[in-house]
Coordinates of C-alpha atoms and ligand atoms in Angstrom, one line a residue:
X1 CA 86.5 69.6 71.7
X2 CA 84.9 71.5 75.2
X3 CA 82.7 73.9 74.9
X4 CA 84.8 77.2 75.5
X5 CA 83.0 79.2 78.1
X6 CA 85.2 82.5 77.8
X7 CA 83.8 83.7 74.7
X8 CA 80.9 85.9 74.5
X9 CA 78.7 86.7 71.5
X10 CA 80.3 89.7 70.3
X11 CA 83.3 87.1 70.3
X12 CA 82.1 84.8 67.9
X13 CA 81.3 87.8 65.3
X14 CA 84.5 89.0 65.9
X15 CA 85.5 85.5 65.1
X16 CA 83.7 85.4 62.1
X17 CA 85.5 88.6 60.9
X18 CA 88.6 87.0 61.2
X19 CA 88.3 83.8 59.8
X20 CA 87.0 85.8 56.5
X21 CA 90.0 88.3 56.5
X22 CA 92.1 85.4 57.1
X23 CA 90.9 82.7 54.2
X24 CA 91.1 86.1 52.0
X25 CA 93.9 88.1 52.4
X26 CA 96.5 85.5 54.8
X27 CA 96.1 81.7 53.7
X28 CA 96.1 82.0 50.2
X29 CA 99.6 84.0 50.2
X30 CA 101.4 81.3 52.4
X31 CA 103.3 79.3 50.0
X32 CA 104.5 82.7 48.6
X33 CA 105.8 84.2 51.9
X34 CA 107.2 80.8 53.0
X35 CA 109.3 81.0 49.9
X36 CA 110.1 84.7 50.1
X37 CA 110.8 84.1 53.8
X38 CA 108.9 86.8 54.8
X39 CA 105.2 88.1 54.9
X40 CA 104.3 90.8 52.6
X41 CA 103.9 94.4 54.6
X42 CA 100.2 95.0 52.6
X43 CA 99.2 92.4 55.3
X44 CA 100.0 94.4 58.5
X45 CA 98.4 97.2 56.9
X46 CA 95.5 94.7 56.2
X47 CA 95.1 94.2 59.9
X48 CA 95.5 97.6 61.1
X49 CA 92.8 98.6 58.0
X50 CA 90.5 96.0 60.0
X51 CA 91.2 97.4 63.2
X52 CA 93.4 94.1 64.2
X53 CA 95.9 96.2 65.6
X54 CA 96.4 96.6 69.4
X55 CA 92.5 96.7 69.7
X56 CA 93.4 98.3 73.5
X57 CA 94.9 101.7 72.1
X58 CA 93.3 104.6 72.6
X59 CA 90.6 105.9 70.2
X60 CA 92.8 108.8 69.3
X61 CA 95.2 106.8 68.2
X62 CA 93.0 104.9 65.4
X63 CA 92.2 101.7 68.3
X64 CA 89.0 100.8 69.7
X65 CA 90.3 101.3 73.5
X66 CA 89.0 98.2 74.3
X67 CA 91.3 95.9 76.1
X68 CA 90.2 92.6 76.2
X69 CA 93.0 89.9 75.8
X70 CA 90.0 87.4 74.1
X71 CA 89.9 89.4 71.4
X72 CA 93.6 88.8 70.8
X73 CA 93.1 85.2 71.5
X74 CA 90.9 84.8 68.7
X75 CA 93.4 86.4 66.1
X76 CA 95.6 83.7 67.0
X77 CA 93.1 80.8 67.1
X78 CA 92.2 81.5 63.6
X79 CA 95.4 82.6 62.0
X80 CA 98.4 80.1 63.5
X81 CA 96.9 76.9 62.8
X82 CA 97.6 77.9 59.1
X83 CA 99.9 80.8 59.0
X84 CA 102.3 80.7 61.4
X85 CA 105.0 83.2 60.3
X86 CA 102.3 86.3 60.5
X87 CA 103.2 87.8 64.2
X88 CA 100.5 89.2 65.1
X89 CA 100.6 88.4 68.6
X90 CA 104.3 89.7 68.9
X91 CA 102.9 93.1 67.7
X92 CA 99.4 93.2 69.7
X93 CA 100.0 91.4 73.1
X94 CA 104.0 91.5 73.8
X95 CA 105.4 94.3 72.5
X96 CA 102.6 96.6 72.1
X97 CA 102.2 97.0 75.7
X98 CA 105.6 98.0 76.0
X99 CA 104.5 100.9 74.5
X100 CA 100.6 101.1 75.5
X101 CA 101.2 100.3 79.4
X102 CA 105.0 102.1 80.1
X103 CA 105.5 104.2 77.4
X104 CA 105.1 108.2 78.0
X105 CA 102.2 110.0 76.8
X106 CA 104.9 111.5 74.4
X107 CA 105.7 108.0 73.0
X108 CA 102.1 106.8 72.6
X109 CA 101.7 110.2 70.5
X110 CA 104.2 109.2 68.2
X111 CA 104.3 105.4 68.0
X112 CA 100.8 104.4 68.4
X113 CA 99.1 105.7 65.1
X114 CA 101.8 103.7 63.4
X115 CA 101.4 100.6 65.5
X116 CA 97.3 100.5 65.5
X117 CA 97.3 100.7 61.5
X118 CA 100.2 98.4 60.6
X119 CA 102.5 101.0 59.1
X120 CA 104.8 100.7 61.9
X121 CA 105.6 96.7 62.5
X122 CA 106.8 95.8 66.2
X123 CA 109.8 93.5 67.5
X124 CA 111.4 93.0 70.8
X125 CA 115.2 92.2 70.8
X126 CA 116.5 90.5 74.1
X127 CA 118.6 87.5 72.7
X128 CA 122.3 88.0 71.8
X129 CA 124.6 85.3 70.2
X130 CA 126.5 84.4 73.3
X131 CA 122.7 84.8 75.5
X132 CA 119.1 83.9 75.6
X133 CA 117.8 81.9 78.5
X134 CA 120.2 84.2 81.0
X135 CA 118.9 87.4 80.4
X136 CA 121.0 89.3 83.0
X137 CA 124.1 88.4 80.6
X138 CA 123.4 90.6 77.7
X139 CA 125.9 92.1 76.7
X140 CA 124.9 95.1 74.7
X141 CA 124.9 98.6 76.4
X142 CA 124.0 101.5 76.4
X143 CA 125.9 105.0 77.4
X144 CA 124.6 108.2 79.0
X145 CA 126.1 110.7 76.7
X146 CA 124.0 113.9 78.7
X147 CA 121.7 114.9 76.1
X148 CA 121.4 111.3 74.6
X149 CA 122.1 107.7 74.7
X150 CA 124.9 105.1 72.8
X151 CA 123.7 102.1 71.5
X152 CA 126.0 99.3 70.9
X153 CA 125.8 95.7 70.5
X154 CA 124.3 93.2 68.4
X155 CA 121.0 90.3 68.9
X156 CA 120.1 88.0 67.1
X157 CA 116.7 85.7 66.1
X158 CA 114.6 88.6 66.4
X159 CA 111.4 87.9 65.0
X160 CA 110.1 90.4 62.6
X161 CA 113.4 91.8 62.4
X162 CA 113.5 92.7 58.9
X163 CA 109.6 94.2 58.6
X164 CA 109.5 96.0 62.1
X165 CA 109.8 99.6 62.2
X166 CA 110.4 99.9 65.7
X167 CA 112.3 97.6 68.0
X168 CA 112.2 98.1 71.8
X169 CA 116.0 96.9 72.9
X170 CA 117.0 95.4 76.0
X171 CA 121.0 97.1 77.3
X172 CA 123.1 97.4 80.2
X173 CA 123.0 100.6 81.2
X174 CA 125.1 100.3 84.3
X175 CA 128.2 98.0 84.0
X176 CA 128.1 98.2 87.9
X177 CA 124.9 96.7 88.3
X178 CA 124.2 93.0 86.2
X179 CA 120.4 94.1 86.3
X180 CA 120.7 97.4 85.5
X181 CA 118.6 97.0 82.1
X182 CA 117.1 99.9 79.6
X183 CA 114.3 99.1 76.8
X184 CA 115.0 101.8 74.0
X185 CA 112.9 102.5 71.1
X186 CA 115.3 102.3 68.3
X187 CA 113.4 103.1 64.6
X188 CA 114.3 102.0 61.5
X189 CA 116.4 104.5 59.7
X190 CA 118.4 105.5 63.0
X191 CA 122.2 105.7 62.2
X192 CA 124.5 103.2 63.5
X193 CA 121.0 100.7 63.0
X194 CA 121.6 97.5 60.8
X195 CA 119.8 94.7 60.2
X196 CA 121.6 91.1 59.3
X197 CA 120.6 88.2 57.5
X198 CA 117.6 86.7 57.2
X199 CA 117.7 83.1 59.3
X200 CA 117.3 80.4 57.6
X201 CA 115.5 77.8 60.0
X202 CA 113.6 74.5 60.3
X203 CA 110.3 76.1 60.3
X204 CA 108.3 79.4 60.5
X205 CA 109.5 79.7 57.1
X206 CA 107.5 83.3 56.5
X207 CA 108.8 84.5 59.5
X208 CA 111.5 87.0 59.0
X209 CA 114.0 86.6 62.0
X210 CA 117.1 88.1 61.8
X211 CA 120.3 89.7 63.0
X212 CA 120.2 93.1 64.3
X213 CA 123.6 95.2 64.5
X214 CA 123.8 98.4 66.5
X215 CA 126.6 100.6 66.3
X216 CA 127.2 104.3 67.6
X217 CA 123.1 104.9 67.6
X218 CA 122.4 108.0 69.2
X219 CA 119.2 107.6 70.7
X220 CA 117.1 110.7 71.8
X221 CA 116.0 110.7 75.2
X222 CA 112.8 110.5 74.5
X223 CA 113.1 107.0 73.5
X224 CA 114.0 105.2 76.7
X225 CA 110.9 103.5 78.1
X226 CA 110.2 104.0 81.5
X227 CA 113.4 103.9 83.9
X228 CA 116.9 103.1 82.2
X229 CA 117.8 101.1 84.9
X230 CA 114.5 99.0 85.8
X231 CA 113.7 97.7 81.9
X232 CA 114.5 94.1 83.1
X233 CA 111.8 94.3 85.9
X234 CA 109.7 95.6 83.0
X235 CA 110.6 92.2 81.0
X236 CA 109.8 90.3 83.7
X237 CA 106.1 91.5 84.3
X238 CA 105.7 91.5 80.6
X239 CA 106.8 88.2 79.9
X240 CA 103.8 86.5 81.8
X241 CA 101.6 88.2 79.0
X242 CA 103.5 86.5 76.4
X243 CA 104.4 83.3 77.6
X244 CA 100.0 83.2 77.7
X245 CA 99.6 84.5 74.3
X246 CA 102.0 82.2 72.5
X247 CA 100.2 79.2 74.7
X248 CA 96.8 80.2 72.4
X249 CA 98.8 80.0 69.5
X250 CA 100.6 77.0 70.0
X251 CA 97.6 75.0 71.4
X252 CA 95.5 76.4 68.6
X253 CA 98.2 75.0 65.9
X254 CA 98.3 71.9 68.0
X255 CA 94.5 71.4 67.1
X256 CA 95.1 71.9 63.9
X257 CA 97.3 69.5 63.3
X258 CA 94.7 67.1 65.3
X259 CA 92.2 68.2 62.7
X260 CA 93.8 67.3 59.5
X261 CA 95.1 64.3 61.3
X262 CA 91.4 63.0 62.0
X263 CA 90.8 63.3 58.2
X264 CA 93.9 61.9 56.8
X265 CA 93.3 58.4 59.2
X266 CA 89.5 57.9 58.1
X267 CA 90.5 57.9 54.4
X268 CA 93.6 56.1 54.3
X269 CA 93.2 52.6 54.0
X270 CA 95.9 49.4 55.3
X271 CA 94.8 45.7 55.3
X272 CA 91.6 46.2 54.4
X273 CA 90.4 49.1 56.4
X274 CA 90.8 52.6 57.3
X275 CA 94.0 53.4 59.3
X276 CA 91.6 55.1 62.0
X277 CA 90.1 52.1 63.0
X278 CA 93.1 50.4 64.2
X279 CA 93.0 50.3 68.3
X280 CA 96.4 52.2 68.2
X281 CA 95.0 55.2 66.2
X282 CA 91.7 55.3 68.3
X283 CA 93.8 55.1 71.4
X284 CA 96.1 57.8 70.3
X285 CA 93.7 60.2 68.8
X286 CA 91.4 59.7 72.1
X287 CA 95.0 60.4 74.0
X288 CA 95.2 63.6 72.3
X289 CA 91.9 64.5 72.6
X290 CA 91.6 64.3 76.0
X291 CA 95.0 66.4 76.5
X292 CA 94.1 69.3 74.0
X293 CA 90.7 69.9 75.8
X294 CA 92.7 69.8 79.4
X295 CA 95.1 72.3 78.0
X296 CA 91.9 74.6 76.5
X297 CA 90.5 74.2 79.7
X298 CA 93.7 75.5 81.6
X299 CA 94.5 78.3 79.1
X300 CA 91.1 79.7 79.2
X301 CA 91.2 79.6 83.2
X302 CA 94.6 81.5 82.9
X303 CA 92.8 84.0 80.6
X304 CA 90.2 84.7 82.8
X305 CA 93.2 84.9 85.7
X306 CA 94.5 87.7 83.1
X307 CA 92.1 89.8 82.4
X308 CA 91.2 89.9 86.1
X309 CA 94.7 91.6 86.9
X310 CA 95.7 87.9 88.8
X311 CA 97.8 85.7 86.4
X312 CA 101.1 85.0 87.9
X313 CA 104.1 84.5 86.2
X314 CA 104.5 80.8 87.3
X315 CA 100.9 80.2 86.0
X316 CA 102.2 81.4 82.5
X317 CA 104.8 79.1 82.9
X318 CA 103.0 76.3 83.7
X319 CA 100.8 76.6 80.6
X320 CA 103.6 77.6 78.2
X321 CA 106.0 74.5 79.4
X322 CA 102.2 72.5 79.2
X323 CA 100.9 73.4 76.0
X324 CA 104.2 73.8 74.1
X325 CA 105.0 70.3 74.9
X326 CA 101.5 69.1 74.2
X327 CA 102.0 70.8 71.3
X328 CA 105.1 68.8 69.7
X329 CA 103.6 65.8 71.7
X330 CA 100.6 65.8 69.1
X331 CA 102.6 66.9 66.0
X332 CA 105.1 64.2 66.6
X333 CA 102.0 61.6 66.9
X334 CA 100.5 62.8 64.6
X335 CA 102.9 63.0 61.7
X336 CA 103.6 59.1 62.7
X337 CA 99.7 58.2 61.9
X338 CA 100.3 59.9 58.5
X339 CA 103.4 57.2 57.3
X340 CA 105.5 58.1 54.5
X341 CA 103.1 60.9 53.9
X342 CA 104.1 62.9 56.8
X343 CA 107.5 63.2 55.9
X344 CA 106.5 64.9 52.4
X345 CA 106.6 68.6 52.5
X346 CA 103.8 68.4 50.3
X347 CA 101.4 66.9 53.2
X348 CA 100.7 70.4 55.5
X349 CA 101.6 67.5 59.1
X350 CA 104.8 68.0 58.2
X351 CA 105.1 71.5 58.7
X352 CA 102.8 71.3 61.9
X353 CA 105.8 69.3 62.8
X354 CA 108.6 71.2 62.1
X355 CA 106.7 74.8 62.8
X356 CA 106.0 73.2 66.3
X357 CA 109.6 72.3 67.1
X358 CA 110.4 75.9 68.4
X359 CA 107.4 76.3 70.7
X360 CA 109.7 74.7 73.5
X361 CA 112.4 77.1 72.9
X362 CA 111.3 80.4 72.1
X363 CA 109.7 83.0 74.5
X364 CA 111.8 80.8 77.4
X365 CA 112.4 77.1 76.9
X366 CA 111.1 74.5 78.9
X367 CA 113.9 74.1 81.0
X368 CA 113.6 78.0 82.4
X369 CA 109.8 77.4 82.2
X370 CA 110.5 74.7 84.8
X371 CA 113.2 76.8 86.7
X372 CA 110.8 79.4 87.1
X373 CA 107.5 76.7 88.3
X374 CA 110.1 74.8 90.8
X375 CA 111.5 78.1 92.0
X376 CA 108.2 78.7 93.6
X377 CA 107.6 76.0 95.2
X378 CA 110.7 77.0 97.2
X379 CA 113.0 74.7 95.5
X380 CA 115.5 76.9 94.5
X381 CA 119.1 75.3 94.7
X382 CA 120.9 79.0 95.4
X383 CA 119.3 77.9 99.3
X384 CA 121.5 75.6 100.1
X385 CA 122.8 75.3 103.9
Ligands
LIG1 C1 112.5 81.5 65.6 C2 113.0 82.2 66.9 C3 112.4 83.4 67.1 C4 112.8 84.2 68.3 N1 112.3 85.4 68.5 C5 112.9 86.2 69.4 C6 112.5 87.6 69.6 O1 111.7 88.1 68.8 N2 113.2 88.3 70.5 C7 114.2 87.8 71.3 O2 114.7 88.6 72.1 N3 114.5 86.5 71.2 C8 113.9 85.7 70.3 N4 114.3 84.4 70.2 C9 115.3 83.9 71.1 C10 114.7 82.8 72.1 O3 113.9 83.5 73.0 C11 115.9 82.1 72.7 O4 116.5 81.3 71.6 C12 115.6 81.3 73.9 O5 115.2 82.1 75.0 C13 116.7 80.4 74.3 O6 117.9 81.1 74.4 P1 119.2 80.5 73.7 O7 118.9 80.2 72.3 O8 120.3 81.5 74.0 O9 119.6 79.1 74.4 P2 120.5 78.9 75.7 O10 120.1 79.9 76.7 O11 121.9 78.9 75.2 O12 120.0 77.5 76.1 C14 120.5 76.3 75.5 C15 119.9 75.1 76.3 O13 120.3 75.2 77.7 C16 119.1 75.2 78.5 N5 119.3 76.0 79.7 C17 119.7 77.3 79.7 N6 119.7 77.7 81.0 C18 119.3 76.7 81.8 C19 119.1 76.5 83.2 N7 119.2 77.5 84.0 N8 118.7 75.3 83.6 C20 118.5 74.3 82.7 N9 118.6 74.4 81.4 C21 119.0 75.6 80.9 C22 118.0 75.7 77.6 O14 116.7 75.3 78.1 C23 118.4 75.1 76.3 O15 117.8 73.8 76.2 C24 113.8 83.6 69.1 C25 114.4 82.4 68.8 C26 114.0 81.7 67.7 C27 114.7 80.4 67.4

């Protein structure tokens, strides 16, 4: 693997913090929150006791005020290779700053002690069953009653939508305009607020995404974020910031899966030798090598873009449509170079494999990750003459 020049010292300690916390209090509870299909609570409050939590917020608040998105890259490093249904990320890097960046002094005073210690989980609920990819289509809105708004509507796969204690919800506030968009705090207890099932899916099996139902809420005026009508603009800028963060994690769980993969070839033996040998395994494991450190090489460039203020959104496209398909590139491989074994629930490739799957879909799929890429290079099909 390169040598990852981002990282200072006070990183690596960091580092070392987290990989204790984590072989402590997070890998050892897996199998149990994979089969309750959701982490346990004592483990946000874990993180915030650690000072985990949106490390940016302000000291007054419980954080450290230091914003430095390596920090954040590191939590995800060392927890998704092996737990990938903790959202960590979710909270800290995507919809934290909803909060931390366009939320109202008056909001931060409320919501942020919560947030920083883990009592208050986060979730951000865009998707709808009838739209995902086409944003602008939502369907769920929101009425101006004077001295307060109406919430109705539903969404659906929301991750940590069972845990969270405050959702930030994307609804038409002006049927007159398609992107006339408001983000609205909505906290659990509200009236009207319901959650759904919990999903069943092919992976992230400790993840608890789920429905959420909204009907009648009356939400106080104090929790719109920022402009009722500009909250789409506000997804847009955000989304850069996310589509980088889950790159970490999914190129992180990528090596992973490299890693065991390496260890599983040199001790399982086929016609007389170890399967690692073969040309074909050298060849692919040299394949993948050489791809994951490219793709380490390009995320850490779009960090540094990041913290200096200059990461566009089409760069955070290009390494979440690059890295999420390296990732299921090298899952896929390497659950092949396992056999039989891969395919056994029992072997940890195969849920690499099938935790991987989603990487392409989720936080934009490839296809809009492409639209957005192509857009700018002026290849928009809407210009037609
Ligand atoms: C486990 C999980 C967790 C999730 N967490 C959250 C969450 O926390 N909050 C949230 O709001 N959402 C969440 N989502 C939703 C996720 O972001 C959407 O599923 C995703 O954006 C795709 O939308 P869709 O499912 O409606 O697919 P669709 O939009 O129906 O797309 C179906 C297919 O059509 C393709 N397609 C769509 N438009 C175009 C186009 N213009 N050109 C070419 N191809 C196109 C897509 O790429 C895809 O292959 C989650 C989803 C999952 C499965």
């Amino acid at each position: 693997m390169i040598t990852r020049r981002i990282y200072e010292e006070e990183h690596s300690i960091f580092r070392e913090t987290v990989r204790r916390w984590a072989e402590k209090e997070v890998f050892p509870h897996g199998e149990k929150w994979r089969e309750d299909g959701i982490v346990s609570r004592d483990i946000w409050r874990s993180a915030g006791e650690q000072g985990f939590l949106c490390m940016y917020a302000d000291e007054k608040y419980g954080g450290l005020g230091v914003d430095d998105f390596r920090y954040d890259m590191i939590l995800s490093e060392e927890i998704a290779p092996r737990e990938q249904g903790l959202f960590i990320p979710l909270h800290n890097r995507i919809v934290g700053p909803y909060i931390h960046k366009s939320g109202s002094d008056a909001q931060r005073d409320r919501f942020m002690p919560g947030v920083v210690s883990g009592e208050t989980v986060l979730a951000i609920a865009m998707t709808e069953p009838g739209t995902g990819s086409d944003l602008a289509g939502i369907k769920t809105r929101a009425e101006d009653k004077g001295d307060h708004w109406l919430l109705n509507g539903s969404k659906t796969y929301i991750s940590n939508g069972l845990l969270a204690g405050l959702v930030v919800v994307a609804a038409r506030t002006n049927p007159e305009k398609s992107h006339a968009i408001g983000l609205f705090l909505v906290e659990d207890g509200m009236p009207g607020f319901q959650r759904g099932r919990k999903l069943k899916k092919l992976g992230l099996h400790s993840q608890d995404t789920a429905e959420l139902f909204f009907e009648d809420v009356k939400i106080p005026k104090e929790n719109v974020l920022g402009d009722p009508e500009q909250g789409f603009k506000l997804m847009m800028t955000n989304l850069a910031e996310e589509r980088l963060m889950g790159s970490v994690g999914f190129l992180a769980h990528a090596e992973h899966g490299f890693a065991i993969t390496m260890e599983y070839i040199q001790e399982r033996r086929a016609f007389g030798r170890a399967i690692g040998t073969f040309q074909n395994s050298r060849f692919k494991m040299a394949e993948m090598r050489t791809k994951l450190d490219a793709a380490w090489a390009f995320v850490d460039h779009c960090a540094m873009e990041h913290m200096n203020g200059d990461l566009t959104a089409e760069m955070a496209a290009e390494a979440k449509l690059f890295v999420s398909e390296l990732e299921g590139f090298v899952a896929d491989e390497c659950l092949q170079l396992h056999g039989g074994a891969g395919y056994m629930a029992e072997y940890e490739i195969s849920r690499v494999f099938a935790d991987a799957r989603i990487s392409r879909i989720y936080a934009g799929s490839s296809e809009i990750m492409k639209e957005i890429i192509g857009r700018k290079l002026g290849l928009d099909d809407r210009k037609r003459n």
